[in-house]
Amino acid sequence: MMDTVLQENPLKEGLGGRRRPDPFTFVIFGAAGDLAHRKLFPALYNLMVDNWLGTDCRIIGVARRPYDDGEFRREVAQAIEEHSRRKPDPAILNRLMENTRYVTADFNDQDQYQSLREQITGPDFPKNYLFYLATPPAAYPVIAAHLGAVGLAHAESPEHWVRIIVEKPFGHDLESAVALNHQLHQVFDESQIYRIDHYLGKETVQNILVFRFANGIFEPLWTRQYIDNVQITVAESLGVAGRGSYYDHAGALRDMVQNHMLQLVSLIAMEPPVAFEADAVRDEKVKVLRSIRPFSTRDVADYTVRAQYEAGSIDGEMVPGYLDEPDIASDSRTESYVAMRLLIDNWRWAGVPFYLRTGKRLAKRATEIAIQFKTAPHRFFQQTETPELSPNLLTLKIQPDEGISLRFGAKVPGPEIRVRTVNMEFLYGTSFAGAPPEAYERLLLDAMIGDSTLFTRKDEVEAAWTLVSSILHGWQRARGPIPTYESGTWGPEEADTLIQQNGFHWRRP
Amino acid sequence: MSRRTIRWQKQHLSGPAFMTVWPEIIPQALDGAVPMSAAVMTLGIYADADTPLDWHSIEQVTEQHPARILIIQRRESSASFDGLDVELRAEVEQPDDSGRPPLLFSECLAMTLSGKTAAYWIDWVQALIRSNIPAYLWWAGSPPDDDFRWDLLSQSFQALILDSRKLSLGEWHQLAESASHAHMSIMDLDWARGLPPRRLLAEACDDPTVLSVLSQPHHISVASPSTDHLMLPSTWLWLSWRLGWDLGLPPCGRPGLAVEVTFGATPSWTFDGPDGSLRLTASDSWVLGWSPSVGGGLSWSHTLPENPGLSRDLTDLLEIGLDPLYEQLLRQAVLGRSQ
């Protein structure tokens, strides 16, 4: 037995830190909505199953719909039953429900924020607060302003914290994004704001950083010297699927490129950060976005393609064209497809084209990043049976069939030199058999802990909107019909022409 | 993809005969197709000959970890027959029509060795370990004789997995010491099980009053469903080491401090001190409760995993990997005693 009084906690030494959030009160605005039901509550349940979330967390759902606590809990339990990746365990579900309450509130009514404040600053509630704006975007500044007005935007002591998670879309163009940032900053510091892009919570997207910076062999090749072009594809086979009124105001450029695809570009193209810390990583990402060559009106015409899908067949079923979808204006000029060529003007990437394409009602659902390497400098096998060799291709498959594939040439067995292209494959599903967490689980946990690495910073959002707004501006000036493509194909001919200008072809995912 | 299980078994095979047929077993079951392996490790399991195989647990392991599992059981090496009885179960995923080869997700080879094949089992098993991926040996049997070739074993398997909950301190000591001398890393399933309660204890001890009770208890009582096995012996040793108890495993004590081991349906440890009591129990959750002599109590809890068992323990252990803290514990609490 030790005779001296211990000053330090000897049990902490060498134990390794598991990131667990402090006790906190989680307030979800828009708690009766689709996002909360499909994603947020199942994520909270699974975090509790995995012991990331303790019973000392309190959850308050806030929405306009008039529920009492019991009705709300039943609906949340039902949502978890339907959408959780795990079958709910009644004991854990009960624990979550015991800590869940509901407040009916009009987001515009200051008095109701006052009563919310009185409730959550009471003795039953932890004094760390995480607010989640799962509401229509128009409500973001209103809610933020009211939270500030009733004194809920800042912690009551230095030991406590207040954070706010803001869902996409973050603005409609550069001006609105800057205005929204300004409105939020009237109330919250940047360090308190967590702009969520669920793509960054996907395991395969996070693996881009691990693949690049935890392996020694790839990074030396990751330059203009060895890489010929990069293709990023986010293809969906679904149409607007009940989101017609939203989608027709957004379009593929705002819905996919401004956030998800430019995030993928920045992760692929960024320099190694000095540390795996929020600002170090985001500093490097924003440098990439700022290095993308701006689009002039002429560039928009030459290096971007937008299109709408026509009727066609997907998986053997006839589907309507974009203009015939519900809630879509018959004269809509909103794009359901966009393709573009980006150039990144920095030392590493000068001259390497990045091709992006995304669309609805394409041939299949596939998200992938294909990095095509330059061919071998000397055609050593030119006199053989296989004079033309396919270039090496590294494909990072984000979804489905998550994994990484490397294409290279191998000798066909036999007395002659014949080369055949083969693939070396890594599949997440076979090497890591356990079900990965949902993106929202990872991102919610990060916000609870205060790690903003996987959230988008103000300058990132504005840099992305700067680029996207220049394209939108160019499109607004363009006359003439918008190209179309048949549903179930890989997009319009104009996209093929775009990439063929540089002698490349779109990859078939 | 569709998954199927390939089963194959044969008795009284000579070693060379098995090595000849072994590479052909799975391709023959797949009409000649050679599968790609998804294995991320080779896991050897050394068990006593009379230990029945728990196929359900092994299947759960392979669902979590694509692996080649080699189960090694030995009959008396003096048996007249030299060779082995073999049972193979392999999980294969067959692509629908993509043109890809089938995927060998996992394979479990249970071998009962006799005669010289049993005597030289390490040489035998060496040829079955997959190259370029980690190889672990879980020693689930009794410790071997003194002349056991640990040096050969360490060339085949990089780490020895023990389960100190199922070993006496003497057995644990013997295995750990021998493996350490052969420069094998040691991993402990009981250490993995104990991570959540270690964290609860560490968290509670941020409070100096709780820490003072745990550091200098007047009385410790241990309740266990079986007095043969203490709840989490490796965690107990960790506490003993980190808090300077120098008590080892119960029954033990020192002048003025008794460690009382009693029967209890719910395993628990209770530490009593002048300022209160700290009690760790394991039922549906690890629950750590603090009852101070003055003022209100506190509790910390950690839900036990949904499916406890070998698969869960092994998964937790592999996630922890080689833990420097455990290595220090071994040096301090086990190996140090022999010096």
PDB file of C-alpha atoms in Angstrom, chain B residues 60-203:
ATOM      1  CA  GLN B  60     -19.069 -15.681 -35.091  1.00  0.00           C
ATOM      2  CA  VAL B  61     -15.355 -14.918 -35.090  1.00  0.00           C
ATOM      3  CA  THR B  62     -15.101 -15.506 -38.818  1.00  0.00           C
ATOM      4  CA  GLU B  63     -18.126 -13.308 -39.460  1.00  0.00           C
ATOM      5  CA  GLN B  64     -16.246 -10.437 -37.823  1.00  0.00           C
ATOM      6  CA  HIS B  65     -12.748 -11.259 -39.045  1.00  0.00           C
ATOM      7  CA  PRO B  66     -12.149 -12.889 -42.416  1.00  0.00           C
ATOM      8  CA  ALA B  67      -9.465 -15.334 -41.353  1.00  0.00           C
ATOM      9  CA  ARG B  68      -7.770 -18.663 -41.658  1.00  0.00           C
ATOM     10  CA  ILE B  69      -8.440 -20.335 -38.334  1.00  0.00           C
ATOM     11  CA  LEU B  70      -6.322 -23.330 -37.392  1.00  0.00           C
ATOM     12  CA  ILE B  71      -7.595 -25.322 -34.446  1.00  0.00           C
ATOM     13  CA  ILE B  72      -4.907 -27.550 -33.064  1.00  0.00           C
ATOM     14  CA  GLN B  73      -5.663 -30.383 -30.693  1.00  0.00           C
ATOM     15  CA  ARG B  74      -3.181 -33.088 -29.816  1.00  0.00           C
ATOM     16  CA  ARG B  75      -3.713 -36.670 -28.841  1.00  0.00           C
ATOM     17  CA  GLU B  76      -0.953 -38.359 -26.880  1.00  0.00           C
ATOM     18  CA  SER B  77       2.208 -38.085 -28.927  1.00  0.00           C
ATOM     19  CA  SER B  78       2.941 -41.702 -28.006  1.00  0.00           C
ATOM     20  CA  ALA B  79      -0.094 -42.889 -30.038  1.00  0.00           C
ATOM     21  CA  SER B  80       0.741 -45.577 -32.585  1.00  0.00           C
ATOM     22  CA  PHE B  81      -0.810 -43.614 -35.486  1.00  0.00           C
ATOM     23  CA  ASP B  82       1.144 -40.708 -36.978  1.00  0.00           C
ATOM     24  CA  GLY B  83      -1.189 -38.279 -38.681  1.00  0.00           C
ATOM     25  CA  LEU B  84      -4.346 -36.325 -38.189  1.00  0.00           C
ATOM     26  CA  ASP B  85      -8.103 -36.110 -38.326  1.00  0.00           C
ATOM     27  CA  VAL B  86      -9.259 -32.974 -40.163  1.00  0.00           C
ATOM     28  CA  GLU B  87     -12.468 -31.033 -40.453  1.00  0.00           C
ATOM     29  CA  LEU B  88     -12.662 -27.983 -42.734  1.00  0.00           C
ATOM     30  CA  ARG B  89     -15.430 -25.404 -42.916  1.00  0.00           C
ATOM     31  CA  ALA B  90     -14.932 -22.630 -45.419  1.00  0.00           C
ATOM     32  CA  GLU B  91     -17.181 -19.679 -46.203  1.00  0.00           C
ATOM     33  CA  VAL B  92     -17.093 -18.683 -49.853  1.00  0.00           C
ATOM     34  CA  GLU B  93     -18.841 -15.799 -51.579  1.00  0.00           C
ATOM     35  CA  GLN B  94     -19.666 -16.528 -55.168  1.00  0.00           C
ATOM     36  CA  PRO B  95     -20.201 -13.556 -57.457  1.00  0.00           C
ATOM     37  CA  ASP B  96     -23.406 -13.677 -59.457  1.00  0.00           C
ATOM     38  CA  ASP B  97     -22.174 -13.034 -62.957  1.00  0.00           C
ATOM     39  CA  SER B  98     -19.489 -10.376 -62.696  1.00  0.00           C
ATOM     40  CA  GLY B  99     -16.723 -12.645 -63.973  1.00  0.00           C
ATOM     41  CA  ARG B 100     -14.827 -12.208 -60.728  1.00  0.00           C
ATOM     42  CA  PRO B 101     -13.376 -15.246 -58.985  1.00  0.00           C
ATOM     43  CA  PRO B 102     -15.097 -16.520 -55.861  1.00  0.00           C
ATOM     44  CA  LEU B 103     -14.020 -14.953 -52.584  1.00  0.00           C
ATOM     45  CA  LEU B 104     -12.761 -17.208 -49.802  1.00  0.00           C
ATOM     46  CA  PHE B 105     -14.091 -15.264 -46.865  1.00  0.00           C
ATOM     47  CA  SER B 106     -12.883 -17.522 -44.099  1.00  0.00           C
ATOM     48  CA  GLU B 107     -11.675 -21.039 -43.536  1.00  0.00           C
ATOM     49  CA  CYS B 108     -11.556 -22.980 -40.331  1.00  0.00           C
ATOM     50  CA  LEU B 109      -9.395 -26.057 -40.209  1.00  0.00           C
ATOM     51  CA  ALA B 110      -9.820 -28.214 -37.097  1.00  0.00           C
ATOM     52  CA  MET B 111      -7.027 -30.736 -36.714  1.00  0.00           C
ATOM     53  CA  THR B 112      -6.556 -33.471 -34.173  1.00  0.00           C
ATOM     54  CA  LEU B 113      -2.955 -34.580 -34.364  1.00  0.00           C
ATOM     55  CA  SER B 114      -1.528 -37.920 -33.288  1.00  0.00           C
ATOM     56  CA  GLY B 115       1.878 -39.501 -32.922  1.00  0.00           C
ATOM     57  CA  LYS B 116       4.859 -37.694 -34.387  1.00  0.00           C
ATOM     58  CA  THR B 117       2.599 -35.215 -36.147  1.00  0.00           C
ATOM     59  CA  ALA B 118       1.402 -34.195 -32.697  1.00  0.00           C
ATOM     60  CA  ALA B 119       4.918 -34.107 -31.291  1.00  0.00           C
ATOM     61  CA  TYR B 120       6.099 -31.787 -34.056  1.00  0.00           C
ATOM     62  CA  TRP B 121       2.924 -29.813 -34.396  1.00  0.00           C
ATOM     63  CA  ILE B 122       4.597 -26.420 -34.694  1.00  0.00           C
ATOM     64  CA  ASP B 123       6.504 -27.478 -37.808  1.00  0.00           C
ATOM     65  CA  TRP B 124       3.282 -28.862 -39.164  1.00  0.00           C
ATOM     66  CA  VAL B 125       1.243 -25.751 -38.550  1.00  0.00           C
ATOM     67  CA  GLN B 126       3.930 -23.407 -39.880  1.00  0.00           C
ATOM     68  CA  ALA B 127       3.149 -24.434 -43.440  1.00  0.00           C
ATOM     69  CA  LEU B 128      -0.515 -23.547 -42.982  1.00  0.00           C
ATOM     70  CA  ILE B 129       0.004 -19.951 -41.831  1.00  0.00           C
ATOM     71  CA  ARG B 130      -0.847 -17.376 -44.475  1.00  0.00           C
ATOM     72  CA  SER B 131       2.017 -15.099 -45.377  1.00  0.00           C
ATOM     73  CA  ASN B 132       1.953 -11.289 -45.199  1.00  0.00           C
ATOM     74  CA  ILE B 133      -0.902 -11.062 -42.740  1.00  0.00           C
ATOM     75  CA  PRO B 134      -0.746 -11.159 -38.944  1.00  0.00           C
ATOM     76  CA  ALA B 135      -0.699 -14.549 -37.237  1.00  0.00           C
ATOM     77  CA  TYR B 136      -1.909 -14.967 -33.660  1.00  0.00           C
ATOM     78  CA  LEU B 137      -2.020 -18.079 -31.522  1.00  0.00           C
ATOM     79  CA  TRP B 138      -4.627 -18.269 -28.822  1.00  0.00           C
ATOM     80  CA  TRP B 139      -3.363 -20.696 -26.230  1.00  0.00           C
ATOM     81  CA  ALA B 140      -6.588 -22.161 -24.871  1.00  0.00           C
ATOM     82  CA  GLY B 141      -5.027 -25.302 -23.444  1.00  0.00           C
ATOM     83  CA  SER B 142      -2.865 -26.267 -20.516  1.00  0.00           C
ATOM     84  CA  PRO B 143       0.699 -24.917 -20.484  1.00  0.00           C
ATOM     85  CA  PRO B 144       3.147 -27.123 -22.380  1.00  0.00           C
ATOM     86  CA  ASP B 145       6.022 -29.164 -20.999  1.00  0.00           C
ATOM     87  CA  ASP B 146       9.293 -27.495 -20.115  1.00  0.00           C
ATOM     88  CA  ASP B 147      10.977 -28.661 -23.307  1.00  0.00           C
ATOM     89  CA  PHE B 148       8.403 -26.947 -25.518  1.00  0.00           C
ATOM     90  CA  ARG B 149       9.987 -25.122 -28.471  1.00  0.00           C
ATOM     91  CA  TRP B 150       8.815 -21.575 -27.830  1.00  0.00           C
ATOM     92  CA  ASP B 151      11.540 -20.375 -30.166  1.00  0.00           C
ATOM     93  CA  LEU B 152       9.896 -22.209 -33.066  1.00  0.00           C
ATOM     94  CA  LEU B 153       6.449 -20.984 -32.085  1.00  0.00           C
ATOM     95  CA  SER B 154       7.647 -17.375 -32.073  1.00  0.00           C
ATOM     96  CA  GLN B 155       8.871 -17.773 -35.655  1.00  0.00           C
ATOM     97  CA  SER B 156       5.372 -18.789 -36.718  1.00  0.00           C
ATOM     98  CA  PHE B 157       3.072 -16.584 -34.656  1.00  0.00           C
ATOM     99  CA  GLN B 158       3.829 -12.994 -33.774  1.00  0.00           C
ATOM    100  CA  ALA B 159       1.631 -12.847 -30.699  1.00  0.00           C
ATOM    101  CA  LEU B 160       0.327 -15.249 -28.102  1.00  0.00           C
ATOM    102  CA  ILE B 161      -3.242 -14.679 -26.966  1.00  0.00           C
ATOM    103  CA  LEU B 162      -4.061 -15.736 -23.422  1.00  0.00           C
ATOM    104  CA  ASP B 163      -7.217 -15.556 -21.386  1.00  0.00           C
ATOM    105  CA  SER B 164      -6.114 -14.899 -17.851  1.00  0.00           C
ATOM    106  CA  ARG B 165      -9.665 -15.377 -16.593  1.00  0.00           C
ATOM    107  CA  LYS B 166      -9.434 -19.041 -17.497  1.00  0.00           C
ATOM    108  CA  LEU B 167      -5.917 -19.596 -16.232  1.00  0.00           C
ATOM    109  CA  SER B 168      -4.538 -19.816 -12.731  1.00  0.00           C
ATOM    110  CA  LEU B 169      -1.963 -17.203 -11.867  1.00  0.00           C
ATOM    111  CA  GLY B 170       0.661 -19.943 -12.080  1.00  0.00           C
ATOM    112  CA  GLU B 171      -0.428 -21.014 -15.574  1.00  0.00           C
ATOM    113  CA  TRP B 172      -0.638 -17.432 -16.757  1.00  0.00           C
ATOM    114  CA  HIS B 173       2.780 -16.725 -15.340  1.00  0.00           C
ATOM    115  CA  GLN B 174       4.286 -19.800 -16.989  1.00  0.00           C
ATOM    116  CA  LEU B 175       2.849 -19.064 -20.417  1.00  0.00           C
ATOM    117  CA  ALA B 176       3.587 -15.346 -20.301  1.00  0.00           C
ATOM    118  CA  GLU B 177       7.129 -15.822 -19.078  1.00  0.00           C
ATOM    119  CA  SER B 178       7.965 -18.483 -21.669  1.00  0.00           C
ATOM    120  CA  ALA B 179       6.454 -16.482 -24.529  1.00  0.00           C
ATOM    121  CA  SER B 180       8.170 -13.291 -23.398  1.00  0.00           C
ATOM    122  CA  HIS B 181      11.535 -15.023 -23.296  1.00  0.00           C
ATOM    123  CA  ALA B 182      10.888 -16.140 -26.874  1.00  0.00           C
ATOM    124  CA  HIS B 183      10.186 -12.481 -27.782  1.00  0.00           C
ATOM    125  CA  MET B 184       6.531 -13.101 -28.520  1.00  0.00           C
ATOM    126  CA  SER B 185       4.049 -10.353 -27.815  1.00  0.00           C
ATOM    127  CA  ILE B 186       1.304 -11.267 -25.387  1.00  0.00           C
ATOM    128  CA  MET B 187      -2.337 -10.266 -25.645  1.00  0.00           C
ATOM    129  CA  ASP B 188      -4.996 -11.074 -23.091  1.00  0.00           C
ATOM    130  CA  LEU B 189      -8.712 -11.531 -23.716  1.00  0.00           C
ATOM    131  CA  ASP B 190      -9.397 -10.680 -20.089  1.00  0.00           C
ATOM    132  CA  TRP B 191      -7.549  -7.394 -20.541  1.00  0.00           C
ATOM    133  CA  ALA B 192      -9.874  -6.530 -23.423  1.00  0.00           C
ATOM    134  CA  ARG B 193     -12.966  -7.368 -21.379  1.00  0.00           C
ATOM    135  CA  GLY B 194     -11.675  -5.137 -18.625  1.00  0.00           C
ATOM    136  CA  LEU B 195     -11.213  -1.984 -20.664  1.00  0.00           C
ATOM    137  CA  PRO B 196     -14.666  -0.460 -19.920  1.00  0.00           C
ATOM    138  CA  PRO B 197     -14.445  -0.968 -16.148  1.00  0.00           C
ATOM    139  CA  ARG B 198     -10.855   0.293 -16.158  1.00  0.00           C
ATOM    140  CA  ARG B 199     -12.109   3.443 -17.826  1.00  0.00           C
ATOM    141  CA  LEU B 200     -14.951   3.778 -15.323  1.00  0.00           C
ATOM    142  CA  LEU B 201     -12.533   3.408 -12.429  1.00  0.00           C
ATOM    143  CA  ALA B 202     -10.104   5.903 -13.959  1.00  0.00           C
ATOM    144  CA  GLU B 203     -12.900   8.378 -14.575  1.00  0.00           C
TER     145      GLU B 203
END
